[in-house]
Coordinates of C-alpha atoms in Angstrom, one line a residue:
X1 CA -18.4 -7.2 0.0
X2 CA -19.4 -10.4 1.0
X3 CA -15.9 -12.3 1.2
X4 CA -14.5 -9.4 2.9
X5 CA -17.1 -8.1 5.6
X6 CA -18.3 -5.1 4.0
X7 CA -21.5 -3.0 3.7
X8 CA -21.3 -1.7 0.5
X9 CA -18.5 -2.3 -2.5
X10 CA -18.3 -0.9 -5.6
X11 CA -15.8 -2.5 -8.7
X12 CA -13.7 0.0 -10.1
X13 CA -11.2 0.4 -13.0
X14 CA -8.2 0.1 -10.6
X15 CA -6.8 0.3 -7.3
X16 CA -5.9 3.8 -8.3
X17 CA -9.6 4.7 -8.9
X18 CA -10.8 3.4 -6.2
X19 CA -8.2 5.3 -4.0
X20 CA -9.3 8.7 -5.3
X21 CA -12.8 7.7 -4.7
X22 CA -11.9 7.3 -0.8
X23 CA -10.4 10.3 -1.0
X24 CA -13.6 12.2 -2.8
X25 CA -15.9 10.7 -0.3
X26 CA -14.3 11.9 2.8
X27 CA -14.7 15.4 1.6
X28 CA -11.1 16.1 1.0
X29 CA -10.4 19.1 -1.3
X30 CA -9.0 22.3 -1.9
X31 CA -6.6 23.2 0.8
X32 CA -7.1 20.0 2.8
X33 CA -4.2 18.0 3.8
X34 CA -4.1 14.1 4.2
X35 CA -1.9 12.2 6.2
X36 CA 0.0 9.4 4.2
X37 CA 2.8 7.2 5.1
X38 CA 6.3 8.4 3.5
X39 CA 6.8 5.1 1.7
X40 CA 4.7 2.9 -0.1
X41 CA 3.2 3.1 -4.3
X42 CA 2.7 6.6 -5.5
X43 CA -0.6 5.9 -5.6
X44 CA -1.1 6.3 -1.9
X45 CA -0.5 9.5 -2.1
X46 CA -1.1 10.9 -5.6
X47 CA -4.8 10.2 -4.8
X48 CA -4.9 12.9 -2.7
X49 CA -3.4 15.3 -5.3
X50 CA -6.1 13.9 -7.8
X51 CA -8.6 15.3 -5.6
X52 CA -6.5 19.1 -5.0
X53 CA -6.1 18.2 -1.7
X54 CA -2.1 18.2 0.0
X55 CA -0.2 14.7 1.5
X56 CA 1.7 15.1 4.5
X57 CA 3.7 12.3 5.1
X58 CA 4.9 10.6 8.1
X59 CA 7.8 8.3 8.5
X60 CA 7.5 4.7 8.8
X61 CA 8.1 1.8 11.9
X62 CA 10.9 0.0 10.5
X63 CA 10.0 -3.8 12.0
X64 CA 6.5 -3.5 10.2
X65 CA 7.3 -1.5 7.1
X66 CA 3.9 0.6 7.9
X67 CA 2.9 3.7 8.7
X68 CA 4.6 4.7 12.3
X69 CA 1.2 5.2 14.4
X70 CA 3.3 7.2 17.3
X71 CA 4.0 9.8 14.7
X72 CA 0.8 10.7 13.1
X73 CA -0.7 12.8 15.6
X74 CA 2.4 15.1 15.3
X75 CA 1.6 15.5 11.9
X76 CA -2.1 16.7 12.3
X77 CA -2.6 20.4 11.7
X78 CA -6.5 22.2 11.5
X79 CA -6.4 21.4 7.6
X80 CA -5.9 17.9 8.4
X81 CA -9.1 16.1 7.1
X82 CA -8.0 12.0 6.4
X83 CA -5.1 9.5 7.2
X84 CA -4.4 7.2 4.6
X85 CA -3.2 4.3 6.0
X86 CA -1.5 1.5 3.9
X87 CA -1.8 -2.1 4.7
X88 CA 2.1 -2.5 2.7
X89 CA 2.9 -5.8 1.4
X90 CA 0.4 -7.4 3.2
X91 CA 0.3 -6.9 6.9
X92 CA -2.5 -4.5 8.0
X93 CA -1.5 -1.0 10.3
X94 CA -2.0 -1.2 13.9
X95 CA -5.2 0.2 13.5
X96 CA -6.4 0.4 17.5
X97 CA -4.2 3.9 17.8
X98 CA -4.8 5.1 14.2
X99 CA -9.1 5.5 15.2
X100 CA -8.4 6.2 18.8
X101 CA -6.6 9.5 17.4
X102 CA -9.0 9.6 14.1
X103 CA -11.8 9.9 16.6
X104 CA -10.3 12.5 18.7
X105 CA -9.8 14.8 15.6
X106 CA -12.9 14.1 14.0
X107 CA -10.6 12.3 10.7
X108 CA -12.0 10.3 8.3
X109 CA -9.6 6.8 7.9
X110 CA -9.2 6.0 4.6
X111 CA -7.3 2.3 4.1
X112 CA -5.3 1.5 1.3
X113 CA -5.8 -2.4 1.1
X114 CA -4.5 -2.8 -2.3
X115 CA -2.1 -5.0 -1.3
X116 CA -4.0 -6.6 2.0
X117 CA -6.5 -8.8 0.9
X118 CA -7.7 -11.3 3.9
X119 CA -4.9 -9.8 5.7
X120 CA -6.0 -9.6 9.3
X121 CA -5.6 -7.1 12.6
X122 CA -6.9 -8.0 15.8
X123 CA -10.2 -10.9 13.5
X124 CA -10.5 -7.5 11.5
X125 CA -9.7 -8.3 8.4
X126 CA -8.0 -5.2 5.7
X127 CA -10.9 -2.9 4.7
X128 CA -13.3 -3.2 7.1
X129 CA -12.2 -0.8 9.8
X130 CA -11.7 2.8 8.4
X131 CA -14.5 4.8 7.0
X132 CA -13.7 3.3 3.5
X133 CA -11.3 1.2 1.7
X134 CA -9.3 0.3 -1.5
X135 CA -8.3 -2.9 -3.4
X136 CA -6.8 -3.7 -6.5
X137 CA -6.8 -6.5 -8.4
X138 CA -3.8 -6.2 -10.9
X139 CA -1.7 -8.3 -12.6
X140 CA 0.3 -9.1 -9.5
X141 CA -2.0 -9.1 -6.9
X142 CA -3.3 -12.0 -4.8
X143 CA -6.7 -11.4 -6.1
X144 CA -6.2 -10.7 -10.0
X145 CA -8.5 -9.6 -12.6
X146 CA -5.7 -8.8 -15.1
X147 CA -6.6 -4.9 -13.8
X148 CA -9.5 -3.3 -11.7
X149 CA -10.3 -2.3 -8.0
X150 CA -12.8 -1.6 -5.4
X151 CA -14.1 0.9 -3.4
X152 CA -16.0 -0.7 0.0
X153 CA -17.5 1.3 2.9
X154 CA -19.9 0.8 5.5
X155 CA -21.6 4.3 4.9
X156 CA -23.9 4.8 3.0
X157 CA -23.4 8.7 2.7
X158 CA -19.5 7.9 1.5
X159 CA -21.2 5.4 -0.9
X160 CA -23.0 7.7 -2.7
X161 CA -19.9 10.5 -2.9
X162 CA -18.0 7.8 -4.3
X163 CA -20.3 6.5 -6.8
X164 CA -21.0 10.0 -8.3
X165 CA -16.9 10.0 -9.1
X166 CA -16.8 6.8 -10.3
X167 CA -19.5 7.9 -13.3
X168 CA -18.8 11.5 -15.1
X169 CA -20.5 12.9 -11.8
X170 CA -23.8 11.4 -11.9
X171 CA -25.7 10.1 -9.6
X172 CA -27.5 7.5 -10.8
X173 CA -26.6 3.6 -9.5
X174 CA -26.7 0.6 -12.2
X175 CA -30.1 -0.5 -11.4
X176 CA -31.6 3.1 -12.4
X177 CA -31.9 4.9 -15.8
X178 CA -29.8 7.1 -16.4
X179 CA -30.3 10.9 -16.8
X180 CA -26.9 11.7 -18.3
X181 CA -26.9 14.6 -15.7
X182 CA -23.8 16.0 -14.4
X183 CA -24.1 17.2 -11.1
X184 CA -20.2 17.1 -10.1
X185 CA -17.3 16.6 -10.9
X186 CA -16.3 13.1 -12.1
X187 CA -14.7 10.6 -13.5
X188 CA -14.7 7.3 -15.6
X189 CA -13.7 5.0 -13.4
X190 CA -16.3 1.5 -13.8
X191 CA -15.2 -1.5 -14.5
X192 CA -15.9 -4.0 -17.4
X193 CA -17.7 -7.3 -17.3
X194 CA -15.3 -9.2 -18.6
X195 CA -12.5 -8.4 -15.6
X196 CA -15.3 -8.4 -13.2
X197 CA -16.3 -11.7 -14.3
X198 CA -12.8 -13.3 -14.4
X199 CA -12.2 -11.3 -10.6
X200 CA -15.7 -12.8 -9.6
X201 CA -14.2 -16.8 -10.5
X202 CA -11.0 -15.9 -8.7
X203 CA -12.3 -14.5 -5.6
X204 CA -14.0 -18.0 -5.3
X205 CA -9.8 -19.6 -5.1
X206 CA -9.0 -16.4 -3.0
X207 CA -9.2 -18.4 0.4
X208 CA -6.9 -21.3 -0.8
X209 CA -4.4 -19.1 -2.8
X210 CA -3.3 -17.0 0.6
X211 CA -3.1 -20.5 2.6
X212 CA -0.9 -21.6 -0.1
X213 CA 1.6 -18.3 0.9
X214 CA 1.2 -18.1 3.8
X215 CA 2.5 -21.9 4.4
X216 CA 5.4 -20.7 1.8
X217 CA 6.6 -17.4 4.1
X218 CA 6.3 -19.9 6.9
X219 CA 8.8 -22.7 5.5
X220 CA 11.1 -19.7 3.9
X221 CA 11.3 -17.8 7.2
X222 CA 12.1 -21.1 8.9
X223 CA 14.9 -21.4 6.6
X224 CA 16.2 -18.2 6.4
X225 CA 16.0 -16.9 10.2
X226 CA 19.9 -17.9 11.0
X227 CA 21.7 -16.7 8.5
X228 CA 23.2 -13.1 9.9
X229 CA 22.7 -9.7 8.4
X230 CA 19.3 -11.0 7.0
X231 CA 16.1 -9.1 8.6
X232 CA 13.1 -11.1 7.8
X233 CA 9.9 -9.8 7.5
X234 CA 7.5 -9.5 10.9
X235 CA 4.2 -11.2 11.7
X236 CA 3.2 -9.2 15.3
X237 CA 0.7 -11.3 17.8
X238 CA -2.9 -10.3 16.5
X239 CA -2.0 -10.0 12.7
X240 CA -2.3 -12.0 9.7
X241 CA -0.2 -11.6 7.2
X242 CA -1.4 -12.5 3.5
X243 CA 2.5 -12.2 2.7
X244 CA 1.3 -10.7 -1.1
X245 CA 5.5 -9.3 -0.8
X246 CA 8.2 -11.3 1.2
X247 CA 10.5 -8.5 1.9
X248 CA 14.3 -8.9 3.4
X249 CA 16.3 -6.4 4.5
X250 CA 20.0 -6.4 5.1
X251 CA 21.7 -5.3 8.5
X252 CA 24.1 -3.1 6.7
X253 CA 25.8 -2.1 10.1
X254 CA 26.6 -6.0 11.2
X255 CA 27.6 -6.7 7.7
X256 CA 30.5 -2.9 8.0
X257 CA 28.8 -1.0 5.2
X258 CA 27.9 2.5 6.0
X259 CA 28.0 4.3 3.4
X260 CA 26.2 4.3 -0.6
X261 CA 24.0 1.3 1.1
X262 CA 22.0 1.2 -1.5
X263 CA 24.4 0.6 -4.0
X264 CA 25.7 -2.6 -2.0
X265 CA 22.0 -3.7 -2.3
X266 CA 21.6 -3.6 -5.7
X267 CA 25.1 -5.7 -5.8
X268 CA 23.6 -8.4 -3.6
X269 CA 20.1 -8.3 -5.2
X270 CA 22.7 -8.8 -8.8
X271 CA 24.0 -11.8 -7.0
X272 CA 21.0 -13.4 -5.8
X273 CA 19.8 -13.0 -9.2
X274 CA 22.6 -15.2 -10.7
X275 CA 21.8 -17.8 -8.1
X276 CA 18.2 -18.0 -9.8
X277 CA 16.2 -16.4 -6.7
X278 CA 13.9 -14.3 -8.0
X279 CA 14.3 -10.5 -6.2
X280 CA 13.7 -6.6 -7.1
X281 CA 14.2 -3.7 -4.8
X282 CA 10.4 -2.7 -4.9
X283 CA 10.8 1.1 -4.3
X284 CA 13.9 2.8 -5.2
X285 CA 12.6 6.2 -3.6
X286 CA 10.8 7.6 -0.5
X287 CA 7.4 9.2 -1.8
X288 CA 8.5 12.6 -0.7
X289 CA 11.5 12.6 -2.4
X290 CA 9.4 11.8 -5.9
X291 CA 10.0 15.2 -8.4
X292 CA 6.0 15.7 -8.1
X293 CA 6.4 16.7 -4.4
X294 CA 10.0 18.1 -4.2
X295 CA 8.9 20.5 -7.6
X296 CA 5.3 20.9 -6.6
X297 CA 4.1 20.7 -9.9
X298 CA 1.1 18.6 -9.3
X299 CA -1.3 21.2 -11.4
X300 CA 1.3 23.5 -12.6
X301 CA 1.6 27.1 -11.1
X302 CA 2.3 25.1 -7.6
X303 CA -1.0 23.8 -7.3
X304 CA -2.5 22.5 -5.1
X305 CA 0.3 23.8 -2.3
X306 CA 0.0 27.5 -3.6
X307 CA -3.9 27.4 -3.5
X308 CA -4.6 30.4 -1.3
X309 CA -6.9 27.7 1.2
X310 CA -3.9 25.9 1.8
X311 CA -1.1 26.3 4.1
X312 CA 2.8 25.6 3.5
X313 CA 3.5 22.0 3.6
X314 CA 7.4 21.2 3.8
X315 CA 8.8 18.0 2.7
X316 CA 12.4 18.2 4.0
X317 CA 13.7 14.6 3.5
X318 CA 15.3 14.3 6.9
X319 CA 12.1 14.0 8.1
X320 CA 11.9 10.5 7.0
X321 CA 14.9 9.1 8.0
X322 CA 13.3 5.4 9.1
X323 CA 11.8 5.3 5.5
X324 CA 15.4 6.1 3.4
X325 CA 16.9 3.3 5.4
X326 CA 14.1 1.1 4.4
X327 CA 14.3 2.0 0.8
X328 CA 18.2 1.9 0.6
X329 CA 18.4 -2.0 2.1
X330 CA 15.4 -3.7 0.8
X331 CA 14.9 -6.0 -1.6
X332 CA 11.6 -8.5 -2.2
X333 CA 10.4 -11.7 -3.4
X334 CA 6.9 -10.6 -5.2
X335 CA 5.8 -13.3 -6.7
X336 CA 7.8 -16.3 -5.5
X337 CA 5.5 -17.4 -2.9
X338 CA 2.4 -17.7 -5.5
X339 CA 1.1 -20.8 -6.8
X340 CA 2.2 -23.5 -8.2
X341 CA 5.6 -22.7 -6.6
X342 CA 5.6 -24.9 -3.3
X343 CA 7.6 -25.8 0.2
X344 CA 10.4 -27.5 -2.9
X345 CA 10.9 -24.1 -4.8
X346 CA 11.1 -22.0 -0.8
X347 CA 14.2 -25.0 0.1
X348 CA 16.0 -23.6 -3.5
X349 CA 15.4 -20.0 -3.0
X350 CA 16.6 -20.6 1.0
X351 CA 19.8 -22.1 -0.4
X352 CA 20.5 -19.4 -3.0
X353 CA 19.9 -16.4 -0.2
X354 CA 22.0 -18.3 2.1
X355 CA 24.6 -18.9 -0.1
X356 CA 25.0 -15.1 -1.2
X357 CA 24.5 -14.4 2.6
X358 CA 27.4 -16.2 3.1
X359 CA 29.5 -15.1 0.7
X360 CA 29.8 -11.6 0.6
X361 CA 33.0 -11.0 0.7
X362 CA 33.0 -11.9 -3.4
X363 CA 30.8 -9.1 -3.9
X364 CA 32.5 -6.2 -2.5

């Protein structure tokens, strides 16, 4: 809470967890529907099922990867009760607009930071400017425990929502006896010592590990930002990246593909993994297209869509058209950029991109 400018934070099992909590602590519920952006983990969005409440996703901004902020208002309907938005691969939402229409709503902002830690909008850094906040601290995240999360908020009332979830629905904190009590529904989402311990050492190398990649995505970018029908990743004025995914797209229109795009991805990602650089397509589908939302079978019987609070939510696919073309011509470099690997190791992997870039007529 500390390190990251927060209130209150509580250390939770996962990313996951802590997710479900933000979503328990804004009140969401039966019938309730939750604004989430249409691509990103299934997490982000399966939270809200966990919790019998309905995602409606929005389409994404292509340069940013995020959440596209001129297209959540559209979106809001009188069930509308949260927006998750997701801080993806690092660089934080545009989070002026997101409150501005939170406030005149009367939503509760709930960010999902679980891949945005010290990432920065406007001095704010990831976490610290919705109502609450996740982390998590996963095998491949910047900050790693081997597994576990957090829940942080400045509100006390959200606090204590979240804390009853996080323990069988009690209500007692650590520092009390406990009354084994249930008083709703919960949970067993804490954390052990041993992962909090190990988290607690890293968290003191946190500062050091994102200079290191940040000054990796700076010497990569530098070296990749010529070679055509390469689209590098963005760093707008006001944000800091921590760069936890460096994600390239390909400019399938310069390079005459236009149709089965995808499938020309995976033969360049084939090829750049025969020249030793490291890539994997990160998401191969748009959340809304998942089976758990095009079947509705979240609960069985078509809960929580048929729940008779609810109204009909439709998750045509053409309504995320930005977010298919993202997902069809990505590819990412997850854990290139970590220590030990230095500016030597960003010169190879610039050499092996650019020399797939550059010969893709084999490949075809």
């Amino acid at each position: 809470a500390t390190w990251n400018g927060n209130r209150y934070a509580v250390t939770t099992n996962s990313g996951t967890a802590a997710l479900h909590m933000c979503v328990a602590a804004c009140g969401c519920g039966a019938g309730d529907e939750v604004i989430v952006p249409a691509y990103s983990w299934s997490s982000s969005a399966t939270c809200v099922l966990q919790h019998n409440a309905i995602p409606v996703f929005v389409d994404i901004d292509f340069d940013t990867m995020n959440i596209d902020v001129n297209k959540i208002e559209a979106a809001i309907t009188p069930k509308t009760k949260a927006i998750i938005v997701v801080h993806l691969h690092g660089l934080m939402v545009e989070m002026a607009p997101v409150l501005t229409i939170a406030r005149k709503h009367g939503l509760k902002v709930i960010e999902d930071a679980c891949q945005a830690h010290g990432a920065e909008y406007m001095g704010h850094k990831a976490g610290t400017m919705g109502d609450c906040g996740a982390f998590s601290f996963n095998q491949n995240k910047n900050l790693c425990s081997g597994e576990g999360g957090m829940f942080v908020t400045d509100d006390a009332m959200l606090l204590k929502s979240a804390q009853s979830l996080w323990s069988f629905g009690e209500t007692n904190t650590p520092s009390e006896s406990r009354d084994y009590h249930v008083y709703a529904m919960g949970w067993m989402y804490r954390n052990n010592d041993l992962t909090a311990a190990f988290g607690r050492a890293q968290l003191s190398k946190l500062d050091g590990y994102l200079a290191h990649q940040i000054a990796n995505a700076q010497h990569l970018t530098a070296n990749l930002q010529d070679i055509p029908g390469l689209i590098l990743p963005v760093e707008p004025d006001g944000f800091k990246h921590n760069w936890y995914n460096y994600v390239l797209r390909f400019d399938m229109a310069s390079l005459g593909v236009d149709r089965q795009l995808a499938l020309f991805r995976d033969q360049i990602v084939k090829a750049l993994t025969a020249e030793g650089v490291p890539t994997m397509v990160w998401q191969k589908f748009i959340l809304p297209a998942m089976t758990v939302f095009q079947a509705k079978n979240g609960y069985g019987g078509g809960c929580p869509w048929s729940c008779p609070m609810a109204e009909p939510v439709d998750y045509n696919l053409a309504q995320y058209p930005v977010a298919q073309e993202h997902c069809d011509t990505h590819t990412c470099l997850v854990m290139a950029l970590r220590a030990p690997n230095g500016i030597e190791v960003m010169s190879l992997l610039a050499q092996g991109i650019r020399k797939v870039m550059t010969n893709l007529d084999q490949i075809r």
